[in-house]
Amino acid sequence: MNLPTTGRRVLISGASRGLGRAVGQAFAANGDRVAVHYGSRREDAEATLNSLTGKGHVLVGGDLSDPAGAAAVADAAAEGLGGIDVLVNNAAVNVRHPLAETSYEEWAAIWQSHVSVNLLATANLSHLAARRMIEQGRGGRIVNIGSRGAFRGEPDHPAYGATKAAVHALGQSLAVSLAPYGIGVASVAPGFFETERVAGRLSGAEGEAIRAQSPFGRVASAEEVAEAVLWLASPMAQWSSGAVLDFNGASHLRT
């Protein structure tokens, strides 16, 4: 197996803004070519695409909650890049739904959407990308974006915490099954990190409480998380396959 350190073909789901954008920029700066996936935010995704250094990047739209849509995204990415060497499963749904405040109808619908995107889309894209990696014969990497919430519980976002725990377990199962093909699979489990989507929560008293969760007294940047993803996708990180990398500034410690 000969996975290169640069010039790889990288599909990033949910890359229109936030962490997905930062991950795309990190891979592009490394000399890789990136397929920027978006669901509905085409304008934001175009801004991500235009922010990438280097050439040969492509824009790929599609609904990952639909298995046929996921297949179309993988096909378009492989066609645009000439194959897939790295998959970053970043697309996710995260809607507040505390049980005591949520009607049953809302509860069922929210759980369905979280499972469809956070778990099933991750599983489907992993299959689609890994089969291409096997056919290409030079190994590959799959990096899943998990969450600290999978371990500490998410009382206001239980479907998010549960599906991210499932993503971690999926990654470990695939790490074992895909190792004979030189494909490493790992997950990163970030704590709170700053993006435009959560900027409002970081102001005032709530922001102070969130920053106080870490003894460093701050939250991570999306760029810091992206650097961890870039390393997990590197040739030198093969022995981390199966790992779930805690990335939370010591805000939640596991034993």
Short mmCIF file of C-alpha atoms in Angstrom, two decimals:
data_model
loop_
_atom_site.label_atom_id
_atom_site.label_comp_id
_atom_site.label_asym_id
_atom_site.label_seq_id
_atom_site.Cartn_x
_atom_site.Cartn_y
_atom_site.Cartn_z
CA MET A 1 0.00 0.00 0.00
CA ASN A 2 1.33 3.42 -0.92
CA LEU A 3 -0.88 6.20 0.39
CA PRO A 4 0.90 9.46 -0.47
CA THR A 5 1.46 12.30 1.97
CA THR A 6 0.17 14.89 -0.49
CA GLY A 7 -1.73 15.05 -3.75
CA ARG A 8 -4.48 12.84 -2.34
CA ARG A 9 -8.11 12.92 -3.45
CA VAL A 10 -10.25 13.93 -0.49
CA LEU A 11 -14.04 13.92 -0.13
CA ILE A 12 -15.35 16.02 2.77
CA SER A 13 -19.05 15.81 3.56
CA GLY A 14 -20.77 18.90 4.94
CA ALA A 15 -17.97 21.23 3.85
CA SER A 16 -19.94 24.37 3.05
CA ARG A 17 -18.81 26.22 6.20
CA GLY A 18 -17.58 25.76 9.77
CA LEU A 19 -15.43 22.72 10.48
CA GLY A 20 -15.92 21.29 6.99
CA ARG A 21 -14.49 24.44 5.46
CA ALA A 22 -11.53 24.42 7.86
CA VAL A 23 -10.84 20.76 7.06
CA GLY A 24 -10.94 21.48 3.33
CA GLN A 25 -8.52 24.36 3.74
CA ALA A 26 -6.13 22.18 5.75
CA PHE A 27 -6.05 19.44 3.12
CA ALA A 28 -5.70 21.95 0.28
CA ALA A 29 -2.80 23.65 2.06
CA ASN A 30 -1.20 20.19 2.34
CA GLY A 31 -1.30 19.88 -1.46
CA ASP A 32 -4.33 17.58 -1.65
CA ARG A 33 -7.33 17.97 -3.95
CA VAL A 34 -10.70 18.35 -2.29
CA ALA A 35 -14.30 17.53 -3.18
CA VAL A 36 -16.40 20.05 -1.23
CA HIS A 37 -19.79 18.53 -0.46
CA TYR A 38 -22.86 20.55 0.42
CA GLY A 39 -26.48 19.70 1.06
CA SER A 40 -28.36 22.95 0.55
CA ARG A 41 -25.84 25.75 1.15
CA ARG A 42 -24.42 26.01 -2.36
CA GLU A 43 -23.37 29.65 -1.99
CA ASP A 44 -21.44 28.88 1.19
CA ALA A 45 -19.89 25.83 -0.45
CA GLU A 46 -18.75 27.94 -3.38
CA ALA A 47 -17.09 30.29 -0.89
CA THR A 48 -15.31 27.29 0.62
CA LEU A 49 -14.20 26.12 -2.81
CA ASN A 50 -12.87 29.57 -3.68
CA SER A 51 -10.93 29.70 -0.40
CA LEU A 52 -8.89 26.58 -1.16
CA THR A 53 -5.30 26.91 -2.25
CA GLY A 54 -4.08 24.91 -5.23
CA LYS A 55 -6.01 23.53 -8.18
CA GLY A 56 -8.25 20.61 -9.07
CA HIS A 57 -10.85 21.02 -6.31
CA VAL A 58 -14.50 20.27 -7.11
CA LEU A 59 -17.95 21.12 -5.76
CA VAL A 60 -20.39 18.26 -5.10
CA GLY A 61 -24.00 18.71 -3.99
CA GLY A 62 -26.41 16.08 -2.78
CA ASP A 63 -28.78 14.86 -0.07
CA LEU A 64 -26.86 12.39 2.08
CA SER A 65 -29.97 11.34 4.00
CA ASP A 66 -31.03 9.45 0.87
CA PRO A 67 -28.87 6.40 0.00
CA ALA A 68 -29.18 7.23 -3.69
CA GLY A 69 -28.10 10.78 -2.95
CA ALA A 70 -25.04 9.53 -1.08
CA ALA A 71 -24.13 7.31 -4.03
CA ALA A 72 -24.46 10.27 -6.40
CA VAL A 73 -22.18 12.37 -4.18
CA ALA A 74 -19.51 9.66 -4.08
CA ASP A 75 -19.76 9.13 -7.85
CA ALA A 76 -19.42 12.84 -8.56
CA ALA A 77 -16.48 13.23 -6.19
CA ALA A 78 -14.65 10.21 -7.67
CA GLU A 79 -15.29 11.45 -11.20
CA GLY A 80 -14.17 15.00 -10.42
CA LEU A 81 -11.04 13.97 -8.54
CA GLY A 82 -10.20 10.78 -10.44
CA GLY A 83 -10.77 8.61 -7.37
CA ILE A 84 -11.02 8.88 -3.59
CA ASP A 85 -8.09 8.38 -1.20
CA VAL A 86 -9.51 10.05 1.91
CA LEU A 87 -13.06 10.43 3.21
CA VAL A 88 -13.92 12.83 6.02
CA ASN A 89 -17.42 12.20 7.37
CA ASN A 90 -18.28 15.63 8.71
CA ALA A 91 -21.93 16.21 7.70
CA ALA A 92 -24.22 16.19 10.72
CA VAL A 93 -27.56 17.31 12.11
CA ASN A 94 -27.74 18.80 15.61
CA VAL A 95 -31.15 20.11 16.71
CA ARG A 96 -32.05 20.84 20.33
CA HIS A 97 -34.76 18.45 21.62
CA PRO A 98 -34.86 17.94 25.41
CA LEU A 99 -37.38 15.21 26.11
CA ALA A 100 -39.49 17.17 28.62
CA GLU A 101 -39.99 20.02 26.15
CA THR A 102 -40.42 18.08 22.91
CA SER A 103 -43.64 16.57 21.61
CA TYR A 104 -43.60 12.96 20.54
CA GLU A 105 -44.12 13.88 16.88
CA GLU A 106 -41.16 16.28 16.98
CA TRP A 107 -39.09 13.77 18.93
CA ALA A 108 -39.63 10.99 16.38
CA ALA A 109 -38.90 13.25 13.43
CA ILE A 110 -35.74 14.67 14.99
CA TRP A 111 -34.40 11.22 15.83
CA GLN A 112 -35.09 10.07 12.27
CA SER A 113 -33.20 13.00 10.78
CA HIS A 114 -30.24 12.52 13.12
CA VAL A 115 -29.99 8.81 12.37
CA SER A 116 -30.35 9.38 8.61
CA VAL A 117 -27.57 11.97 8.38
CA ASN A 118 -25.25 11.42 11.33
CA LEU A 119 -25.14 7.62 11.20
CA LEU A 120 -26.55 6.16 7.99
CA ALA A 121 -24.97 8.74 5.68
CA THR A 122 -21.64 8.12 7.41
CA ALA A 123 -22.05 4.36 6.92
CA ASN A 124 -23.11 4.73 3.30
CA LEU A 125 -20.33 7.13 2.31
CA SER A 126 -17.81 4.91 4.10
CA HIS A 127 -18.91 1.91 2.02
CA LEU A 128 -18.87 3.88 -1.22
CA ALA A 129 -15.44 5.40 -0.59
CA ALA A 130 -13.83 2.26 0.86
CA ARG A 131 -14.84 0.10 -2.09
CA ARG A 132 -13.12 2.60 -4.37
CA MET A 133 -10.03 2.58 -2.16
CA ILE A 134 -9.93 -1.22 -2.31
CA GLU A 135 -10.19 -1.16 -6.11
CA GLN A 136 -7.47 1.50 -6.36
CA GLY A 137 -5.14 -0.72 -4.34
CA ARG A 138 -3.07 1.89 -2.54
CA GLY A 139 -4.86 2.07 0.78
CA GLY A 140 -6.72 5.06 2.13
CA ARG A 141 -8.14 6.80 5.16
CA ILE A 142 -11.59 7.42 6.61
CA VAL A 143 -11.86 10.00 9.38
CA ASN A 144 -15.17 10.42 11.20
CA ILE A 145 -16.12 13.56 13.09
CA GLY A 146 -17.56 12.29 16.35
CA SER A 147 -18.18 14.20 19.57
CA ARG A 148 -17.33 14.48 23.24
CA GLY A 149 -21.10 14.26 23.73
CA ALA A 150 -20.97 10.56 22.86
CA PHE A 151 -19.27 9.98 26.24
CA ARG A 152 -20.58 12.59 28.65
CA GLY A 153 -24.22 12.66 27.52
CA GLU A 154 -26.21 15.38 25.76
CA PRO A 155 -29.40 16.08 27.75
CA ASP A 156 -30.65 18.71 25.31
CA HIS A 157 -29.39 16.89 22.22
CA PRO A 158 -29.80 13.16 22.99
CA ALA A 159 -30.08 12.03 19.36
CA TYR A 160 -26.85 13.83 18.54
CA GLY A 161 -24.98 12.17 21.41
CA ALA A 162 -26.37 8.74 20.57
CA THR A 163 -25.64 8.91 16.86
CA LYS A 164 -22.11 10.18 17.47
CA ALA A 165 -21.51 7.24 19.82
CA ALA A 166 -22.70 4.97 17.01
CA VAL A 167 -20.32 6.71 14.59
CA HIS A 168 -17.42 5.94 16.93
CA ALA A 169 -18.46 2.27 17.08
CA LEU A 170 -18.90 2.12 13.31
CA GLY A 171 -15.41 3.50 12.82
CA GLN A 172 -13.89 0.86 15.07
CA SER A 173 -15.70 -1.95 13.25
CA LEU A 174 -14.52 -0.64 9.89
CA ALA A 175 -10.99 -0.20 11.20
CA VAL A 176 -10.79 -3.94 11.78
CA SER A 177 -12.46 -4.99 8.53
CA LEU A 178 -10.56 -2.58 6.26
CA ALA A 179 -7.05 -2.92 7.71
CA PRO A 180 -6.11 -5.81 5.34
CA TYR A 181 -6.63 -3.36 2.47
CA GLY A 182 -4.36 -0.71 3.98
CA ILE A 183 -7.31 1.51 4.88
CA GLY A 184 -7.14 3.20 8.27
CA VAL A 185 -10.32 4.40 10.01
CA ALA A 186 -10.35 6.70 13.01
CA SER A 187 -12.62 9.24 14.69
CA VAL A 188 -11.98 12.57 16.34
CA ALA A 189 -14.26 13.51 19.25
CA PRO A 190 -14.13 17.28 19.69
CA GLY A 191 -15.48 19.22 22.59
CA PHE A 192 -16.94 22.66 22.02
CA PHE A 193 -15.24 24.53 19.18
CA GLU A 194 -15.96 27.90 17.65
CA THR A 195 -17.80 28.28 14.35
CA GLU A 196 -20.23 30.85 13.00
CA ARG A 197 -23.12 28.51 13.87
CA VAL A 198 -22.43 28.65 17.61
CA ALA A 199 -20.98 32.17 17.83
CA GLY A 200 -24.06 33.44 19.66
CA ARG A 201 -23.66 30.88 22.44
CA LEU A 202 -20.13 32.06 23.18
CA SER A 203 -21.23 35.52 24.27
CA GLY A 204 -22.32 36.50 27.77
CA ALA A 205 -22.73 34.14 30.71
CA GLU A 206 -23.28 31.04 28.59
CA GLY A 207 -20.03 31.67 26.75
CA GLU A 208 -18.16 32.05 30.03
CA ALA A 209 -19.58 28.76 31.29
CA ILE A 210 -18.68 26.95 28.07
CA ARG A 211 -15.09 28.22 28.15
CA ALA A 212 -14.81 27.25 31.80
CA GLN A 213 -15.44 23.61 30.90
CA SER A 214 -11.77 23.39 29.88
CA PRO A 215 -8.94 24.18 32.31
CA PHE A 216 -7.42 26.15 29.44
CA GLY A 217 -10.33 28.56 29.79
CA ARG A 218 -11.22 28.58 26.12
CA VAL A 219 -12.82 26.55 23.33
CA ALA A 220 -11.02 25.09 20.34
CA SER A 221 -10.89 26.70 16.94
CA ALA A 222 -12.16 24.85 13.89
CA GLU A 223 -8.63 25.05 12.51
CA GLU A 224 -7.26 23.10 15.49
CA VAL A 225 -9.77 20.31 14.93
CA ALA A 226 -8.95 20.33 11.22
CA GLU A 227 -5.26 19.78 11.96
CA ALA A 228 -6.16 16.70 14.01
CA VAL A 229 -8.22 15.38 11.08
CA LEU A 230 -5.32 16.03 8.70
CA TRP A 231 -2.96 14.03 10.90
CA LEU A 232 -5.38 11.10 11.29
CA ALA A 233 -5.58 10.96 7.49
CA SER A 234 -1.81 10.95 7.05
CA PRO A 235 0.32 7.91 6.17
CA MET A 236 2.07 8.20 9.53
CA ALA A 237 -1.23 7.77 11.40
CA GLN A 238 -2.00 4.24 10.20
CA TRP A 239 -1.35 2.81 13.68
CA SER A 240 -4.05 5.07 15.09
CA SER A 241 -6.67 3.15 13.11
CA GLY A 242 -9.55 2.26 15.40
CA ALA A 243 -8.84 5.15 17.75
CA VAL A 244 -11.31 7.74 18.96
CA LEU A 245 -9.21 10.83 19.56
CA ASP A 246 -10.45 12.95 22.46
CA PHE A 247 -10.01 16.57 21.41
CA ASN A 248 -11.64 18.62 24.13
CA GLY A 249 -8.97 20.54 26.03
CA ALA A 250 -9.27 18.24 29.08
CA SER A 251 -12.91 19.29 29.49
CA HIS A 252 -14.00 15.65 29.71
CA LEU A 253 -11.57 12.91 30.69
CA ARG A 254 -12.18 9.22 30.04
CA THR A 255 -10.40 6.29 31.70
#
